[in-house]
PDB file of C-alpha atoms in Angstrom:
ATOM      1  CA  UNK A   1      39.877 -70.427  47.385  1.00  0.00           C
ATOM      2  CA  UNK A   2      40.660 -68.558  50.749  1.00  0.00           C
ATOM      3  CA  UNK A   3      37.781 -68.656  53.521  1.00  0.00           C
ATOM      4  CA  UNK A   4      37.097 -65.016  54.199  1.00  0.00           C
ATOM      5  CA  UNK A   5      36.027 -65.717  57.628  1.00  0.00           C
ATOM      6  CA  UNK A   6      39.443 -66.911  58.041  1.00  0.00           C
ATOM      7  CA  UNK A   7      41.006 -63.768  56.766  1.00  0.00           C
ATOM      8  CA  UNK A   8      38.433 -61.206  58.811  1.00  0.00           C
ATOM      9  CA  UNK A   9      39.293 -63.081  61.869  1.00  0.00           C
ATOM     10  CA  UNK A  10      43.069 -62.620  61.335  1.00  0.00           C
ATOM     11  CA  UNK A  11      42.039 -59.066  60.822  1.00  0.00           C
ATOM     12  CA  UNK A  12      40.095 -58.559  63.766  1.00  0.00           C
ATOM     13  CA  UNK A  13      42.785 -60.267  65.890  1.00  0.00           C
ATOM     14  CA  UNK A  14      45.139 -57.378  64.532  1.00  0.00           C
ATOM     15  CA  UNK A  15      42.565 -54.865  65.063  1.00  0.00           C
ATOM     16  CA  UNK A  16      42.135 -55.714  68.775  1.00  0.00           C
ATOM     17  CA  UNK A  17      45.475 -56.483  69.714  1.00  0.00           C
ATOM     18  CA  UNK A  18      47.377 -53.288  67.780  1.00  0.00           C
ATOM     19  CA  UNK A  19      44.823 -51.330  69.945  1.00  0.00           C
ATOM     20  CA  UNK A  20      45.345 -48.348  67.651  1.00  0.00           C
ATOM     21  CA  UNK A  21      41.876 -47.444  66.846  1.00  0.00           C
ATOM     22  CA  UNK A  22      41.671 -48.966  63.288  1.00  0.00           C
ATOM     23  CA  UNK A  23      38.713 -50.138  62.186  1.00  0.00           C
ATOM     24  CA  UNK A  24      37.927 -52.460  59.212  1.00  0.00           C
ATOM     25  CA  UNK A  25      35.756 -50.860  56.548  1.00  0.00           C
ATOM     26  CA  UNK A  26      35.555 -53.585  53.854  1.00  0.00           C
ATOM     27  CA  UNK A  27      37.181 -57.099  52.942  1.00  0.00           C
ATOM     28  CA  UNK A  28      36.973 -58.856  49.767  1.00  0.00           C
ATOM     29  CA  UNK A  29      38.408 -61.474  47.968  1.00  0.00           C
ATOM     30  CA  UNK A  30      38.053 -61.874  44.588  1.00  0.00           C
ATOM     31  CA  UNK A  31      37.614 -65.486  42.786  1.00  0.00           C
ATOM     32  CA  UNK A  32      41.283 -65.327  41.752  1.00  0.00           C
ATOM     33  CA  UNK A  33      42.121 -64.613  45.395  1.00  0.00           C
ATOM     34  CA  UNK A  34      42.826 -61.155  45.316  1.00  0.00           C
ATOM     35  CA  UNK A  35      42.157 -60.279  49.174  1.00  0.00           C
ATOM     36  CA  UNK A  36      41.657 -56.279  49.503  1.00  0.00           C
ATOM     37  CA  UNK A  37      41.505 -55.073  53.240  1.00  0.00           C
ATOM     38  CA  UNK A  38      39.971 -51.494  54.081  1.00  0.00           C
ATOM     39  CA  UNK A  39      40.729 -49.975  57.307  1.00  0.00           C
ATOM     40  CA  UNK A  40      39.995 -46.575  58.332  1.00  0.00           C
ATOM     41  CA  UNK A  41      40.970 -44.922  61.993  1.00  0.00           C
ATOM     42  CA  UNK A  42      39.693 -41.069  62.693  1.00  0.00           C
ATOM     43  CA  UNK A  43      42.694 -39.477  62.265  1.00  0.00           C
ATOM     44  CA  UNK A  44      43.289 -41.196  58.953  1.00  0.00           C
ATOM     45  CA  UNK A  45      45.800 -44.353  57.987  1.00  0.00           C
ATOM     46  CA  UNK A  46      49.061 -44.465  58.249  1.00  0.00           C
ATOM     47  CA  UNK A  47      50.812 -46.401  55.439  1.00  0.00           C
ATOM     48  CA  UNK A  48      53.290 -48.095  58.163  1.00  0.00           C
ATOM     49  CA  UNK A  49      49.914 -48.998  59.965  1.00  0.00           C
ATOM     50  CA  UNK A  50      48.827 -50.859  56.768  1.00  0.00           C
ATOM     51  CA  UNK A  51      52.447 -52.503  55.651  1.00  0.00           C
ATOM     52  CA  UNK A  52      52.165 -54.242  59.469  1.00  0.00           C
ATOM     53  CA  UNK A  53      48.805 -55.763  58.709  1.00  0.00           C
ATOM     54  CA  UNK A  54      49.796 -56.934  55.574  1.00  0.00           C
ATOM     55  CA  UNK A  55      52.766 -58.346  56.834  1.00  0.00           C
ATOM     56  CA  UNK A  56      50.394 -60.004  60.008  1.00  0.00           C
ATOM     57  CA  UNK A  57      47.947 -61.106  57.590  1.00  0.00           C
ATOM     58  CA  UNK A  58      50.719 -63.122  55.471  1.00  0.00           C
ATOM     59  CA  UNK A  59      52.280 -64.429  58.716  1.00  0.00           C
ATOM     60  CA  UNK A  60      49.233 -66.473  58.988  1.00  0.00           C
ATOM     61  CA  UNK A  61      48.457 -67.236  55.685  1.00  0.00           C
ATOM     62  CA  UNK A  62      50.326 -70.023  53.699  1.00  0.00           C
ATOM     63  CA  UNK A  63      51.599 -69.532  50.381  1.00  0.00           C
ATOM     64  CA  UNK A  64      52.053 -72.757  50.522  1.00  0.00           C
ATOM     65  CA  UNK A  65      48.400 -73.756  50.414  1.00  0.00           C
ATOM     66  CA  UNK A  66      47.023 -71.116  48.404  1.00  0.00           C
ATOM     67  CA  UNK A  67      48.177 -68.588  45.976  1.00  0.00           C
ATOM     68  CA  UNK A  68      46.981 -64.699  45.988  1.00  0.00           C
ATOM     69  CA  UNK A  69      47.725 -61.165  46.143  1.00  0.00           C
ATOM     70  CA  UNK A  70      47.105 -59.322  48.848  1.00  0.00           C
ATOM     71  CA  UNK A  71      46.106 -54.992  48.760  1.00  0.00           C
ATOM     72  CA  UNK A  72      46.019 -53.268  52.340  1.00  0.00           C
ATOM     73  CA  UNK A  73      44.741 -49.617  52.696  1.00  0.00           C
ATOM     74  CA  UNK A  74      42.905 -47.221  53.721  1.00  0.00           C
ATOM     75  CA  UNK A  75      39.105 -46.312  52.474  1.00  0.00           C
ATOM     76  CA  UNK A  76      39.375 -44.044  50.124  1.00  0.00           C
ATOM     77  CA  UNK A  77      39.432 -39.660  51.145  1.00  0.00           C
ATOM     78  CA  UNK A  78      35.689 -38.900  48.910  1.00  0.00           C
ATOM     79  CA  UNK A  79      34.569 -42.707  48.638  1.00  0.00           C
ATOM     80  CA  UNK A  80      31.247 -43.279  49.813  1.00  0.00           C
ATOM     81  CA  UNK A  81      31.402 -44.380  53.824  1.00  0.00           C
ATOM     82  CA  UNK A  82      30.652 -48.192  54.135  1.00  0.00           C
ATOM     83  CA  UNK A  83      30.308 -48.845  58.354  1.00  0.00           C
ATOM     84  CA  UNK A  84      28.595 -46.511  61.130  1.00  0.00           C
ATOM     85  CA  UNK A  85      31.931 -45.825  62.479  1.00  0.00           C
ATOM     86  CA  UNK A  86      32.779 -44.012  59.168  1.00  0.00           C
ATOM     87  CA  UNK A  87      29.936 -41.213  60.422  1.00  0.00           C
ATOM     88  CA  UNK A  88      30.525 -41.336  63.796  1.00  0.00           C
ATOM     89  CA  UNK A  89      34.266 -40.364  62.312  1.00  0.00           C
ATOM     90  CA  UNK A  90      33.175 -37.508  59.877  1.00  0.00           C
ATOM     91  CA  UNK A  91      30.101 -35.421  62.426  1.00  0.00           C
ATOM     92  CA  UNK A  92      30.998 -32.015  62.228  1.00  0.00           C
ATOM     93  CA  UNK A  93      32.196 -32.133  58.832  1.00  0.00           C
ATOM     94  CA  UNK A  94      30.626 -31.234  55.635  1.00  0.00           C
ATOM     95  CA  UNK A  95      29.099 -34.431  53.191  1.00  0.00           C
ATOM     96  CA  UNK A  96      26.791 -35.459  50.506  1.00  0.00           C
ATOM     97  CA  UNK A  97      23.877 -37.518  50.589  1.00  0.00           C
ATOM     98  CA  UNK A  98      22.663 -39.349  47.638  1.00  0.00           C
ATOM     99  CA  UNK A  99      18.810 -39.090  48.477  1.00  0.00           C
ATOM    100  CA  UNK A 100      17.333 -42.847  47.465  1.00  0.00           C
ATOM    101  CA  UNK A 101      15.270 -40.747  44.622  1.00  0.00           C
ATOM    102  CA  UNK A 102      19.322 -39.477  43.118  1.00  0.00           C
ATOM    103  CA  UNK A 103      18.749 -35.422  44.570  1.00  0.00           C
ATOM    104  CA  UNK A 104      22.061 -34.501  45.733  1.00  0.00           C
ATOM    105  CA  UNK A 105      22.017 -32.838  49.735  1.00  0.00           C
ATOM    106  CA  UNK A 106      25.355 -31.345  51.143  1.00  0.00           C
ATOM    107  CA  UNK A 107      25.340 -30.280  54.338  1.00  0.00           C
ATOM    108  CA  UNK A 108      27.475 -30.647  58.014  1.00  0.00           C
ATOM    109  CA  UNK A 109      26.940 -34.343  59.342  1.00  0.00           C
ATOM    110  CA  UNK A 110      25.543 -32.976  63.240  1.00  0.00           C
ATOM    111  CA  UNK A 111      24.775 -36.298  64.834  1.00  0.00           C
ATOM    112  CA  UNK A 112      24.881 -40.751  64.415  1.00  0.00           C
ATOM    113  CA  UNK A 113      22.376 -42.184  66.474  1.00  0.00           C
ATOM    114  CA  UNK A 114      22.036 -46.172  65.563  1.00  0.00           C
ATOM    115  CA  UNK A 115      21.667 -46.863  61.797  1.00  0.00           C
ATOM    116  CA  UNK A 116      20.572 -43.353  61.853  1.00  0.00           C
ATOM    117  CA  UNK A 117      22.103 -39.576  60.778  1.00  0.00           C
ATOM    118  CA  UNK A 118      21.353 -36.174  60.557  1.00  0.00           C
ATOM    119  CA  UNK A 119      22.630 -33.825  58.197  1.00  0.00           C
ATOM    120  CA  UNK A 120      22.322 -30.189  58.563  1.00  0.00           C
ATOM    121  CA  UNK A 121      21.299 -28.330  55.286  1.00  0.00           C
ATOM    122  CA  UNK A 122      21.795 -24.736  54.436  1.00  0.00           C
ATOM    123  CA  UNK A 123      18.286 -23.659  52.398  1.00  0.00           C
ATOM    124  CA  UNK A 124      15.581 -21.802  51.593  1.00  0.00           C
ATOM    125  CA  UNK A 125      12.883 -21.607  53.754  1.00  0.00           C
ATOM    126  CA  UNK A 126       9.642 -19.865  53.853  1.00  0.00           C
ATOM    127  CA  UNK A 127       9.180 -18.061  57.063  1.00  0.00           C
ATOM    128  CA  UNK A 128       5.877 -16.826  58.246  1.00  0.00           C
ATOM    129  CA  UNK A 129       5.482 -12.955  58.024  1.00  0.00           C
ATOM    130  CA  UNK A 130       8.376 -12.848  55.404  1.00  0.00           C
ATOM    131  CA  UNK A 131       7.965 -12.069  52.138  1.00  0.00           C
ATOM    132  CA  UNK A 132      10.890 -13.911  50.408  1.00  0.00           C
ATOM    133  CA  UNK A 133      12.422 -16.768  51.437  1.00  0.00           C
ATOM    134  CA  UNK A 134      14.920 -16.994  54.104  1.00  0.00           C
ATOM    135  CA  UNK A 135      18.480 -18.506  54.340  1.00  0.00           C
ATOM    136  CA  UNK A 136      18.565 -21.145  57.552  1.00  0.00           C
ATOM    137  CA  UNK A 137      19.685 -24.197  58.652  1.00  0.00           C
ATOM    138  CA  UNK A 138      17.188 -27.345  58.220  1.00  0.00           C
ATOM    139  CA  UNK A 139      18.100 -30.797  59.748  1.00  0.00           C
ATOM    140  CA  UNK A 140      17.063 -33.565  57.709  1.00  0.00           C
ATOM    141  CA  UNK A 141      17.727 -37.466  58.908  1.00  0.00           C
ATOM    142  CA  UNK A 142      18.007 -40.031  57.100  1.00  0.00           C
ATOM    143  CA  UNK A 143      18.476 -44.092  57.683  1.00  0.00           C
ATOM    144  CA  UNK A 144      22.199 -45.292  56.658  1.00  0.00           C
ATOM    145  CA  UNK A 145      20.457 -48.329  54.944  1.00  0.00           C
ATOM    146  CA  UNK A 146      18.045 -46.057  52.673  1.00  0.00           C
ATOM    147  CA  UNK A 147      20.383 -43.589  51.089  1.00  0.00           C
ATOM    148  CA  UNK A 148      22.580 -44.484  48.242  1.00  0.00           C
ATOM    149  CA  UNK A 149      25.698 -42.912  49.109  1.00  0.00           C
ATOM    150  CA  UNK A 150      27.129 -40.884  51.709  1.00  0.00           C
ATOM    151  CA  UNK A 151      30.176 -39.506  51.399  1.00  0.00           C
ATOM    152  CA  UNK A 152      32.976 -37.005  52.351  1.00  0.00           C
ATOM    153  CA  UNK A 153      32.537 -33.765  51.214  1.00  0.00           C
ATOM    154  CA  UNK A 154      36.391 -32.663  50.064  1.00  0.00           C
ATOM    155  CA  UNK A 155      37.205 -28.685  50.126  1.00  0.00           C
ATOM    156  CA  UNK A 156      39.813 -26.577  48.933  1.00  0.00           C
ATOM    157  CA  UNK A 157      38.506 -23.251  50.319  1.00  0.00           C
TER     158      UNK A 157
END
């Protein structure tokens, strides 16, 4: 079975010395040692970007003393962010929240402070000396640890 502290460090010696911005989002390795690396950068992942870590990550691997398959890309356009830096990435753009009691919220991400994040919400509010409700933005924060998702809101307007 191959040590995933042994792959994340060859990972994070890539990371630092490629000095490209990349970030690693997720590692895994399955029992049958299928090793999938997510990295993410804030432009987005170029797929010459992930063919050199996979080729880095097999230069110090042996074949020889273990057998797997190996799966380098980026995290997923839509897929539910995974690290801070994924939010840091995405403020001023438009996501969904996935409250921890399952109501939907989409909104603009306006700020990442900590474990933190603050989404700002386009509803219905009752105003004092108004009759009807009125159309504004609310900011609601939330802990990355409580909600169940955030994600990437994709548009086609």
């Amino acid at each position: 079975m191959i040590d995933k502290n042994t792959v994340r460090k060859i990972v994070d010696e890539w990371l630092s010395a490629s000095d490209k911005g990349y970030f690693l989002v997720d590692l895994t390795i399955s029992d049958d040692d299928k090793i999938v690396v997510e990295i993410d950068h804030a432009d987005g992942v170029w797929i010459e970007d992930c063919v050199e870590l996979s080729r880095y990550i097999e230069d110090h691997l042996s074949r020889d003393d273990e057998d797997y398959e190996l799966e380098v890309g980026s995290a997923g356009l839509g897929q539910p962010f995974k690290v801070a830096q994924q939010y840091v990435n995405n403020i001023g753009n438009d996501v969904e929240v996935m409250q921890p009691d399952g109501k939907k919220v989409k909104g603009r991400l306006k700020s990442v402070d900590g474990d933190e994040f603050t989404v700002s919400v386009n509803e219905r509010v009752q105003v004092e000396g108004k009759k009807r409700p009125v159309k504004m933005d609310v900011d609601h924060t939330y802990k990355m640890s409580d909600v169940k998702y955030t994600k990437y809101l994709i548009s086609f307007k």
